[in-house]
CSV table of N, CA and C in Angstrom, one decimal:
chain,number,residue,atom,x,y,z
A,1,UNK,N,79.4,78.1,78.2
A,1,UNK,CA,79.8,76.8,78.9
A,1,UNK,C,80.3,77.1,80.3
A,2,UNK,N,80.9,78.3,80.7
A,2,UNK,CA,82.0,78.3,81.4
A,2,UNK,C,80.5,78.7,83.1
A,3,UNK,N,79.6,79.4,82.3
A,3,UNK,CA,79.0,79.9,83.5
A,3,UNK,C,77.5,78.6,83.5
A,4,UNK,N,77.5,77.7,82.7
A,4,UNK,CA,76.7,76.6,83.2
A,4,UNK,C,77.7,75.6,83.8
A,5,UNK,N,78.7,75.9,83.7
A,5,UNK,CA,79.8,75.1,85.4
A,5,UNK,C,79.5,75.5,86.2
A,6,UNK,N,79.7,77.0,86.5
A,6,UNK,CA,79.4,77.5,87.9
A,6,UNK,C,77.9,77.2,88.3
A,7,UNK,N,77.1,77.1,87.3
A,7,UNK,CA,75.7,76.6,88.0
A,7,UNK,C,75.9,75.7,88.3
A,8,UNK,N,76.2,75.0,87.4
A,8,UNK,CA,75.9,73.1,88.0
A,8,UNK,C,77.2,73.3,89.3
A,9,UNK,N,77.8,74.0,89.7
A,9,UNK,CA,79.1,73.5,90.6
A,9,UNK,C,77.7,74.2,91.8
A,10,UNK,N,77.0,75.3,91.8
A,10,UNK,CA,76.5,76.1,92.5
A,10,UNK,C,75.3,75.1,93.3
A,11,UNK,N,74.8,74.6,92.0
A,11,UNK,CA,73.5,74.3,92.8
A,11,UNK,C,74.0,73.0,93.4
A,12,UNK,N,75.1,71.7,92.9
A,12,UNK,CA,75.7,71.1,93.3
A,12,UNK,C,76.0,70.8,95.1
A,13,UNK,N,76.6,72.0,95.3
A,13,UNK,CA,77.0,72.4,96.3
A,13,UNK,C,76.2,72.8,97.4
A,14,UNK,N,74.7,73.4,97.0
A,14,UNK,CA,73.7,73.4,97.7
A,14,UNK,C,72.8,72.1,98.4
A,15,UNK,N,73.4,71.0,97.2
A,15,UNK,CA,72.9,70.1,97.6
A,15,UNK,C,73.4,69.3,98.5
A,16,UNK,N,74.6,69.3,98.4
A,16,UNK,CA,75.7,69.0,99.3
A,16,UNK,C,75.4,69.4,101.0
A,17,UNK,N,75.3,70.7,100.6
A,17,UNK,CA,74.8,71.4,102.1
A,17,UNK,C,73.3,70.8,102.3
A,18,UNK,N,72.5,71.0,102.0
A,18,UNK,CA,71.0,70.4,102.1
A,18,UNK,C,71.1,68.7,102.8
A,19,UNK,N,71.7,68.1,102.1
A,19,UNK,CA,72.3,66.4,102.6
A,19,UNK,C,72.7,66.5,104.0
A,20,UNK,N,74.1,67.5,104.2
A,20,UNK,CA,74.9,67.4,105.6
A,20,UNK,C,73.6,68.1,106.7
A,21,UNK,N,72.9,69.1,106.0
A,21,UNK,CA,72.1,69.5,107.0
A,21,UNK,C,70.8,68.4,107.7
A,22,UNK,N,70.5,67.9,106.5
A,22,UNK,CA,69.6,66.2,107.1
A,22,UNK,C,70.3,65.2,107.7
A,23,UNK,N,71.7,65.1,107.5
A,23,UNK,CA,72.3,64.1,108.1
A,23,UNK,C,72.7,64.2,109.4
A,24,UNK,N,72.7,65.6,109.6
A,24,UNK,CA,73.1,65.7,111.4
A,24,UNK,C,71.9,66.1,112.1
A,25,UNK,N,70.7,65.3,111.4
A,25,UNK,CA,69.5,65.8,112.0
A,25,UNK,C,69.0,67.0,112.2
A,26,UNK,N,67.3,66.8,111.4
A,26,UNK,CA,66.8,67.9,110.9
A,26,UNK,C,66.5,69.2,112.5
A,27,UNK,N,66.1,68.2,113.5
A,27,UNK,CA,65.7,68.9,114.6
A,27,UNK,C,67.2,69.7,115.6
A,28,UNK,N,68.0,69.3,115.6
A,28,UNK,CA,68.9,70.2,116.3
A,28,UNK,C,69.9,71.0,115.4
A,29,UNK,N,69.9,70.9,114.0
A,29,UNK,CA,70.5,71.6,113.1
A,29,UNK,C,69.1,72.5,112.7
A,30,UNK,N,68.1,72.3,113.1
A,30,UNK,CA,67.4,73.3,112.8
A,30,UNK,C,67.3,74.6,113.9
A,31,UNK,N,67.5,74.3,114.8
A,31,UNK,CA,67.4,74.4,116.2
A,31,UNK,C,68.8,75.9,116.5
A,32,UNK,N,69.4,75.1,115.8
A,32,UNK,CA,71.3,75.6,116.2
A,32,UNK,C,71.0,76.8,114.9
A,33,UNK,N,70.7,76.5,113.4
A,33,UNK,CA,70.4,77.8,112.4
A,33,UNK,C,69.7,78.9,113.0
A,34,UNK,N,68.3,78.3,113.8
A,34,UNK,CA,67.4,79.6,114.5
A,34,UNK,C,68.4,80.1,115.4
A,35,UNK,N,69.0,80.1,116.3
A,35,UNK,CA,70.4,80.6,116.8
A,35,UNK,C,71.0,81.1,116.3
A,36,UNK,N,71.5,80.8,115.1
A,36,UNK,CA,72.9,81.4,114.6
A,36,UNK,C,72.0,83.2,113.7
A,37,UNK,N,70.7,82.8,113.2
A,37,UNK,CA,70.1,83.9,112.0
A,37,UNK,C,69.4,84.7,113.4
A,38,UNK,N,69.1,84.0,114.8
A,38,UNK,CA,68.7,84.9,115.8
A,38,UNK,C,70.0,86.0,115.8
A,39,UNK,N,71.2,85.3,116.3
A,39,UNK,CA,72.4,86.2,116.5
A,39,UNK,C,72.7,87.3,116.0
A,40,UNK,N,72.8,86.7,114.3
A,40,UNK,CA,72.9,87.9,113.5
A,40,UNK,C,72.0,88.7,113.4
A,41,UNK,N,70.6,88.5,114.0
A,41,UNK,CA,69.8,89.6,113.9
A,41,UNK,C,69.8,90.2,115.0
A,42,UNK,N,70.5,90.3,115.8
A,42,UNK,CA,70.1,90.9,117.1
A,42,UNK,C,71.5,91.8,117.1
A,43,UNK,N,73.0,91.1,116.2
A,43,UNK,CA,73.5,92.4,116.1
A,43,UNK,C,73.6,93.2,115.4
A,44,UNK,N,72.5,93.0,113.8
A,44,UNK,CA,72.5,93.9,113.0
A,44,UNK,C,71.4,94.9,113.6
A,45,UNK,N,70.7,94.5,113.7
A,45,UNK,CA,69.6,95.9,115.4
A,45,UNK,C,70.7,96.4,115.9
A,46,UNK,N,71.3,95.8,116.7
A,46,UNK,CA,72.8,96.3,118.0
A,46,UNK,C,73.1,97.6,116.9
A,47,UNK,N,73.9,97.3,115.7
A,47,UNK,CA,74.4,97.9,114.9
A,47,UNK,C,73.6,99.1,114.2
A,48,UNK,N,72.4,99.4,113.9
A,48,UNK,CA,71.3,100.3,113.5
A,48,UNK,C,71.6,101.2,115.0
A,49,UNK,N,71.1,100.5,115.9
A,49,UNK,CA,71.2,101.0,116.9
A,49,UNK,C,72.2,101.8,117.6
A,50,UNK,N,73.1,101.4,117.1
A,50,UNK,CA,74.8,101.7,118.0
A,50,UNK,C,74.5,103.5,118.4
A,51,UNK,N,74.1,103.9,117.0
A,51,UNK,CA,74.3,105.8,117.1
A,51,UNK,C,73.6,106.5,117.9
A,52,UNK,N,72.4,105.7,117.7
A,52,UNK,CA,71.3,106.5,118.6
A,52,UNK,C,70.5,106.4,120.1
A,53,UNK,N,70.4,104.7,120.5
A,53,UNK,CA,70.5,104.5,121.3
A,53,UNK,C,71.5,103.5,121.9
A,54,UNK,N,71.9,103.7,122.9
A,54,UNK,CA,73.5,103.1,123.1
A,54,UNK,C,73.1,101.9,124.2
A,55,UNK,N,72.1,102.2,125.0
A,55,UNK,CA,71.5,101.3,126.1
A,55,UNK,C,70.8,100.2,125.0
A,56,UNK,N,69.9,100.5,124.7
A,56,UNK,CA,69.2,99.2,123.5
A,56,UNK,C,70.4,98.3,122.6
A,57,UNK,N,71.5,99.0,122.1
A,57,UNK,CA,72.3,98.4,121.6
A,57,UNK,C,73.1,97.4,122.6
A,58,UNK,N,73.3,98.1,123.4
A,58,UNK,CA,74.3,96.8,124.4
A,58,UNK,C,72.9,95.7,124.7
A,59,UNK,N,71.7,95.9,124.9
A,59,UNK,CA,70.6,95.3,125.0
A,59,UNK,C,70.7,94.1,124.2
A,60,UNK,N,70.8,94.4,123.0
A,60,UNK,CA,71.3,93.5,121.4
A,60,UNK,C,72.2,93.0,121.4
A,61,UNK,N,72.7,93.3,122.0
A,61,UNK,CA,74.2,93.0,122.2
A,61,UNK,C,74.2,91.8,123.2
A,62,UNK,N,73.6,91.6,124.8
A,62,UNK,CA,73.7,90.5,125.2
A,62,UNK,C,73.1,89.3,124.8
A,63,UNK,N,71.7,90.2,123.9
A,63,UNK,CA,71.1,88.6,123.6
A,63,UNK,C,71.8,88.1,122.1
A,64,UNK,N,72.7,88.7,121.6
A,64,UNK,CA,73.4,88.0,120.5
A,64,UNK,C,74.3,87.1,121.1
A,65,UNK,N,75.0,87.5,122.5
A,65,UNK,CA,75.8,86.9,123.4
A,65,UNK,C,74.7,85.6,123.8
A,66,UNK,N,73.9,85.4,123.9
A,66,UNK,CA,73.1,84.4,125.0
A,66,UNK,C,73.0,83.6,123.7
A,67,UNK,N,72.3,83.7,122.3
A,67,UNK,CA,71.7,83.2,120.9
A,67,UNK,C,72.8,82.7,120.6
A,68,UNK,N,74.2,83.2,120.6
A,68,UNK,CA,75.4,81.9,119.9
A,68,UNK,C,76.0,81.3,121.1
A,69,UNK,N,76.0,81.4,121.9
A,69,UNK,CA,76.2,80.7,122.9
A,69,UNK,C,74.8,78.8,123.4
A,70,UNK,N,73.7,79.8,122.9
A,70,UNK,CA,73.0,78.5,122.9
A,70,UNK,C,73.3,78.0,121.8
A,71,UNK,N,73.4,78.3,120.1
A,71,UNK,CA,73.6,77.7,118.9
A,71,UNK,C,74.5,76.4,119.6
A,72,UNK,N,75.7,76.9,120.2
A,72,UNK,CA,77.2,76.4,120.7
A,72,UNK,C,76.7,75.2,121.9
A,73,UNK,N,75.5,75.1,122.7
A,73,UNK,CA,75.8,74.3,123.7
A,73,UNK,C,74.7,73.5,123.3
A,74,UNK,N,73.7,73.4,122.0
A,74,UNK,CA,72.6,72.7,121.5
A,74,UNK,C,73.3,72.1,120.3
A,75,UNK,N,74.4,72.4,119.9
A,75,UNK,CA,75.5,71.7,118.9
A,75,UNK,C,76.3,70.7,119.7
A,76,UNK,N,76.4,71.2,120.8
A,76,UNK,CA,77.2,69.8,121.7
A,76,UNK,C,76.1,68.7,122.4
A,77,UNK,N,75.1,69.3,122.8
A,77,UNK,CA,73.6,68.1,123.2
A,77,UNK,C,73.4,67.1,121.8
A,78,UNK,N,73.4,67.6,120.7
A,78,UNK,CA,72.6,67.0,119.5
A,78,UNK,C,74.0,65.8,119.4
A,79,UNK,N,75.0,66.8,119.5
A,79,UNK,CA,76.2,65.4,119.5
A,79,UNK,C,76.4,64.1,120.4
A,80,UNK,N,76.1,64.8,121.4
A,80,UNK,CA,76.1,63.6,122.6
A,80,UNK,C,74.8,63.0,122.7
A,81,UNK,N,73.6,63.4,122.0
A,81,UNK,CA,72.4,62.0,122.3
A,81,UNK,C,72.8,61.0,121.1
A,82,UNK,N,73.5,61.9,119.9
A,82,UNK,CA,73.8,60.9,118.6
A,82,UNK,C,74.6,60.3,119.1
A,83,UNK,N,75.8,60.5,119.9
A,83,UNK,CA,77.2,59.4,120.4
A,83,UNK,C,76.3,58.8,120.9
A,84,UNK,N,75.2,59.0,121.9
A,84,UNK,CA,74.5,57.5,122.6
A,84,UNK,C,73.9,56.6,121.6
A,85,UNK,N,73.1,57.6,120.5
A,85,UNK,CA,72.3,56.8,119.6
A,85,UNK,C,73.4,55.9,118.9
A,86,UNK,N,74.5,56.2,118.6
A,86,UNK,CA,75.3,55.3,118.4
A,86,UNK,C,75.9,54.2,118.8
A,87,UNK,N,76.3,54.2,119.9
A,87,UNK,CA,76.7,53.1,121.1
A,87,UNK,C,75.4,52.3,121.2
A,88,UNK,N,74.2,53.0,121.5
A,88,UNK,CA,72.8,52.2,121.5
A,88,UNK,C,73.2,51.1,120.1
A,89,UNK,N,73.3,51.5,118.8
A,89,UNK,CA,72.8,51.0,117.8
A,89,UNK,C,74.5,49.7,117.6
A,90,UNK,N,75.4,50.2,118.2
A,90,UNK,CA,76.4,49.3,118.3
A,90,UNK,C,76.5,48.2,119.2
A,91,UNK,N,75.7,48.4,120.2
A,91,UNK,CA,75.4,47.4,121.5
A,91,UNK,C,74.1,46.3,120.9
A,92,UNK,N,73.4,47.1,120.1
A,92,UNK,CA,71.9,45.7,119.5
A,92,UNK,C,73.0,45.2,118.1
A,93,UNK,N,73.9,45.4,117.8
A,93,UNK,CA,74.6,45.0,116.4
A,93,UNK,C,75.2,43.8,117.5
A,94,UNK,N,76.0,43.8,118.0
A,94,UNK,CA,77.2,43.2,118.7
A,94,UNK,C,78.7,43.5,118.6
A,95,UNK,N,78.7,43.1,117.1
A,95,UNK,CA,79.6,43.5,116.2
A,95,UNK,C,80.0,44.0,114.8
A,96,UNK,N,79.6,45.1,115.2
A,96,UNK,CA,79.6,46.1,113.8
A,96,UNK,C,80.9,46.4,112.7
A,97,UNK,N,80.4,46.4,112.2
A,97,UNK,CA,81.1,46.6,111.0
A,97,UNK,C,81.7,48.7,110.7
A,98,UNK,N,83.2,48.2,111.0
A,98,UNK,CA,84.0,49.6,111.7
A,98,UNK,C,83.7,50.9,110.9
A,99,UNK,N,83.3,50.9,109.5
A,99,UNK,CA,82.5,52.0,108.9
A,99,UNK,C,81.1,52.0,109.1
A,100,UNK,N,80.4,51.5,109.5
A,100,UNK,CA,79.1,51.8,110.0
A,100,UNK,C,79.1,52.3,110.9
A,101,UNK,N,80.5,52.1,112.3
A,101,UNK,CA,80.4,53.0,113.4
A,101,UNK,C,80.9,54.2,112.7
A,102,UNK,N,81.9,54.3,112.3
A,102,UNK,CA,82.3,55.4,111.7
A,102,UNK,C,81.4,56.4,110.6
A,103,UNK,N,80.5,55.9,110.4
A,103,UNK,CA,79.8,56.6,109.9
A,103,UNK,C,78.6,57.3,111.0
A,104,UNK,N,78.5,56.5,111.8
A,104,UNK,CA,77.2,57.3,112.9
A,104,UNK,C,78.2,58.1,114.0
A,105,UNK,N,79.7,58.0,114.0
A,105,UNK,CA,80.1,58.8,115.0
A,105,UNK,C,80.1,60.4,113.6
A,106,UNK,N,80.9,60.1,112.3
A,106,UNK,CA,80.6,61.3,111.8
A,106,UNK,C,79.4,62.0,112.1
A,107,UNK,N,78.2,61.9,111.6
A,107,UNK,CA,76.6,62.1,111.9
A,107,UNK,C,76.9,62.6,112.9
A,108,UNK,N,76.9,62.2,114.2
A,108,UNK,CA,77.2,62.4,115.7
A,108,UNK,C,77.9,63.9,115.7
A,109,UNK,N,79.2,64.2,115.0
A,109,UNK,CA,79.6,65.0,114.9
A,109,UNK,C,79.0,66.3,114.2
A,110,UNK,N,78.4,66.5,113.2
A,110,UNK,CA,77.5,67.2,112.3
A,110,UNK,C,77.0,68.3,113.4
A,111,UNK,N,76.5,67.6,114.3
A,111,UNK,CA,75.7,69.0,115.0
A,111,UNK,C,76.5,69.8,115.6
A,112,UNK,N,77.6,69.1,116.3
A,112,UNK,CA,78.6,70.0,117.2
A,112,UNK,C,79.7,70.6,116.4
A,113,UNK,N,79.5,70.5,114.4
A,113,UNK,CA,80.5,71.2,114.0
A,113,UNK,C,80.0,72.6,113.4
A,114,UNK,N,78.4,72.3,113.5
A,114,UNK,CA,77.4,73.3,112.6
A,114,UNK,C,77.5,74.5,114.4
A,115,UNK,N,77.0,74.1,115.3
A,115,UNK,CA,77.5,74.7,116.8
A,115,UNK,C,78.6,76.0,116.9
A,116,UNK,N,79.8,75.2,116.6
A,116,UNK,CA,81.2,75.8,116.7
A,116,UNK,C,80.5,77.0,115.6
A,117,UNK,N,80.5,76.3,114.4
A,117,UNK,CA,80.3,77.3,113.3
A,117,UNK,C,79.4,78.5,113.4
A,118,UNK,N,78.0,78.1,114.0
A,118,UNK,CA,77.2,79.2,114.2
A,118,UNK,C,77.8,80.9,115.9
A,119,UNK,N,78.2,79.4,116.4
A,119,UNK,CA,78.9,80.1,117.3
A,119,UNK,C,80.4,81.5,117.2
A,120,UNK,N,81.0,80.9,116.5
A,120,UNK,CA,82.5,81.9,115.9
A,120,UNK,C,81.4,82.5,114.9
A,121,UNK,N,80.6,82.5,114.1
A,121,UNK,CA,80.3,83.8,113.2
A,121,UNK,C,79.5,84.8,114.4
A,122,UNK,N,78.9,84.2,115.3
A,122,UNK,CA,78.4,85.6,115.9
A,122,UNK,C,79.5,86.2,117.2
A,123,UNK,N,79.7,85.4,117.0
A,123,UNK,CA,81.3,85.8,118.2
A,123,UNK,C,82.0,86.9,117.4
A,124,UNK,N,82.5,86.6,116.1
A,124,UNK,CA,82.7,88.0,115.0
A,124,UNK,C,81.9,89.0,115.1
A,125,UNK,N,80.7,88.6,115.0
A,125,UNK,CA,79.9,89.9,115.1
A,125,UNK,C,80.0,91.1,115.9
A,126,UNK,N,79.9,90.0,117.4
A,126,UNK,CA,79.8,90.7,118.8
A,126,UNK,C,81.2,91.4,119.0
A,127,UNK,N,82.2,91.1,118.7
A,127,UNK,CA,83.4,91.6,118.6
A,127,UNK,C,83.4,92.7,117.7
A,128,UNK,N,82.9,93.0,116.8
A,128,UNK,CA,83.0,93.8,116.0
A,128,UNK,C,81.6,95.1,116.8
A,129,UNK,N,80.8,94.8,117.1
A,129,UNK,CA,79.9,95.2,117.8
A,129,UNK,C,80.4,96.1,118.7
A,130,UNK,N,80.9,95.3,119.5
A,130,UNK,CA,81.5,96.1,120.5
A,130,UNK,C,82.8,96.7,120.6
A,131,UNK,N,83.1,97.0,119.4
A,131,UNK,CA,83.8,97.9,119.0
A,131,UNK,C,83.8,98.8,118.3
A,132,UNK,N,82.3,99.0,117.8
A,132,UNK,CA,81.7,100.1,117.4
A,132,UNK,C,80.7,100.6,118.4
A,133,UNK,N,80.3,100.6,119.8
A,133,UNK,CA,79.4,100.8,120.8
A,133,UNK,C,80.8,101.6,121.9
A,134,UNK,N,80.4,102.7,122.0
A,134,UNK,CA,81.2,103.4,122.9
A,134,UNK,C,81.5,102.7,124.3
A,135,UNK,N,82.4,103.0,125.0
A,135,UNK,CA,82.5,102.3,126.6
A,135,UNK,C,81.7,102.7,127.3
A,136,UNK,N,81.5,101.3,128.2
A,136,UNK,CA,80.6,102.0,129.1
A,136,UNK,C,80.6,103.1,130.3
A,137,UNK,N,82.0,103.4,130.5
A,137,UNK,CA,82.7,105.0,131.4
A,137,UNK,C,82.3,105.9,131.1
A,138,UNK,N,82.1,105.9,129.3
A,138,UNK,CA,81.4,107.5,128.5
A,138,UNK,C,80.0,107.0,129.0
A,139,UNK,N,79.4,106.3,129.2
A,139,UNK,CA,77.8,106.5,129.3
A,139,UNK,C,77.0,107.1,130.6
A,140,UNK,N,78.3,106.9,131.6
A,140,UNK,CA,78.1,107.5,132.8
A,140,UNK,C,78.0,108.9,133.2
């Protein structure tokens, strides 16, 4: 009984995620994931890499730097055309009804919180990264 909870809580929860990820729109929450799984891949390379070549690693290492940094500024775009699409859809209403706004500024939000998020996990990375990659004084 105890481990058909955890399924049903598990898959539950996937669905949950599956929903928020449609709700903040499929195209720039898709957009901001390729970002965030680019990131991580460019510092687990960085990371294979650290021992052997030290030049290709910092190489991985910028473009993990560039990949969450876009995740991070395509999480704030997706937010601000939804805050217009919002205002748009509150200007043809006249007078809307205060949870309906409040529901399309949440939405609105969705992409610039998935952003932040993809952004601080590779920001972890890179930090960690570059603290396993010698300085660049020793390379000289």
């Amino acid at each position: 009984m105890y481990t058909l909870t955890i399924a049903f809580k598990n898959v539950f929860s996937q669905v949950i995620a599956a929903n928020i990820f449609m709700e903040g729109g499929p195209l720039f929450m898709s957009l901001i994931l390729i970002c965030l799984l680019a990131s991580l891949a460019f510092i687990v390379v960085g990371f294979m890499r650290s021992k052997s070549a030290t030049l290709k690693a910092r190489k991985f290492l910028k473009l993990a730097v560039d990949a969450s940094l876009l995740g991070l500024v395509l999480g704030f775009l997706g937010s601000v055309i939804g805050l217009i699409s919002a205002f748009d859809s509150v200007e043809a209403m006249g007078n809307p009804n205060p949870a309906i706004f409040a529901g399309g500024l949440k939405v609105s939000l969705l992409t610039a919180t998935f952003g932040l998020f993809s952004f601080v996990v590779g920001r972890i990375g890179i930090m960690v990264l570059r603290l396993v990659l010698p300085s660049e004084d020793s390379l000289e």
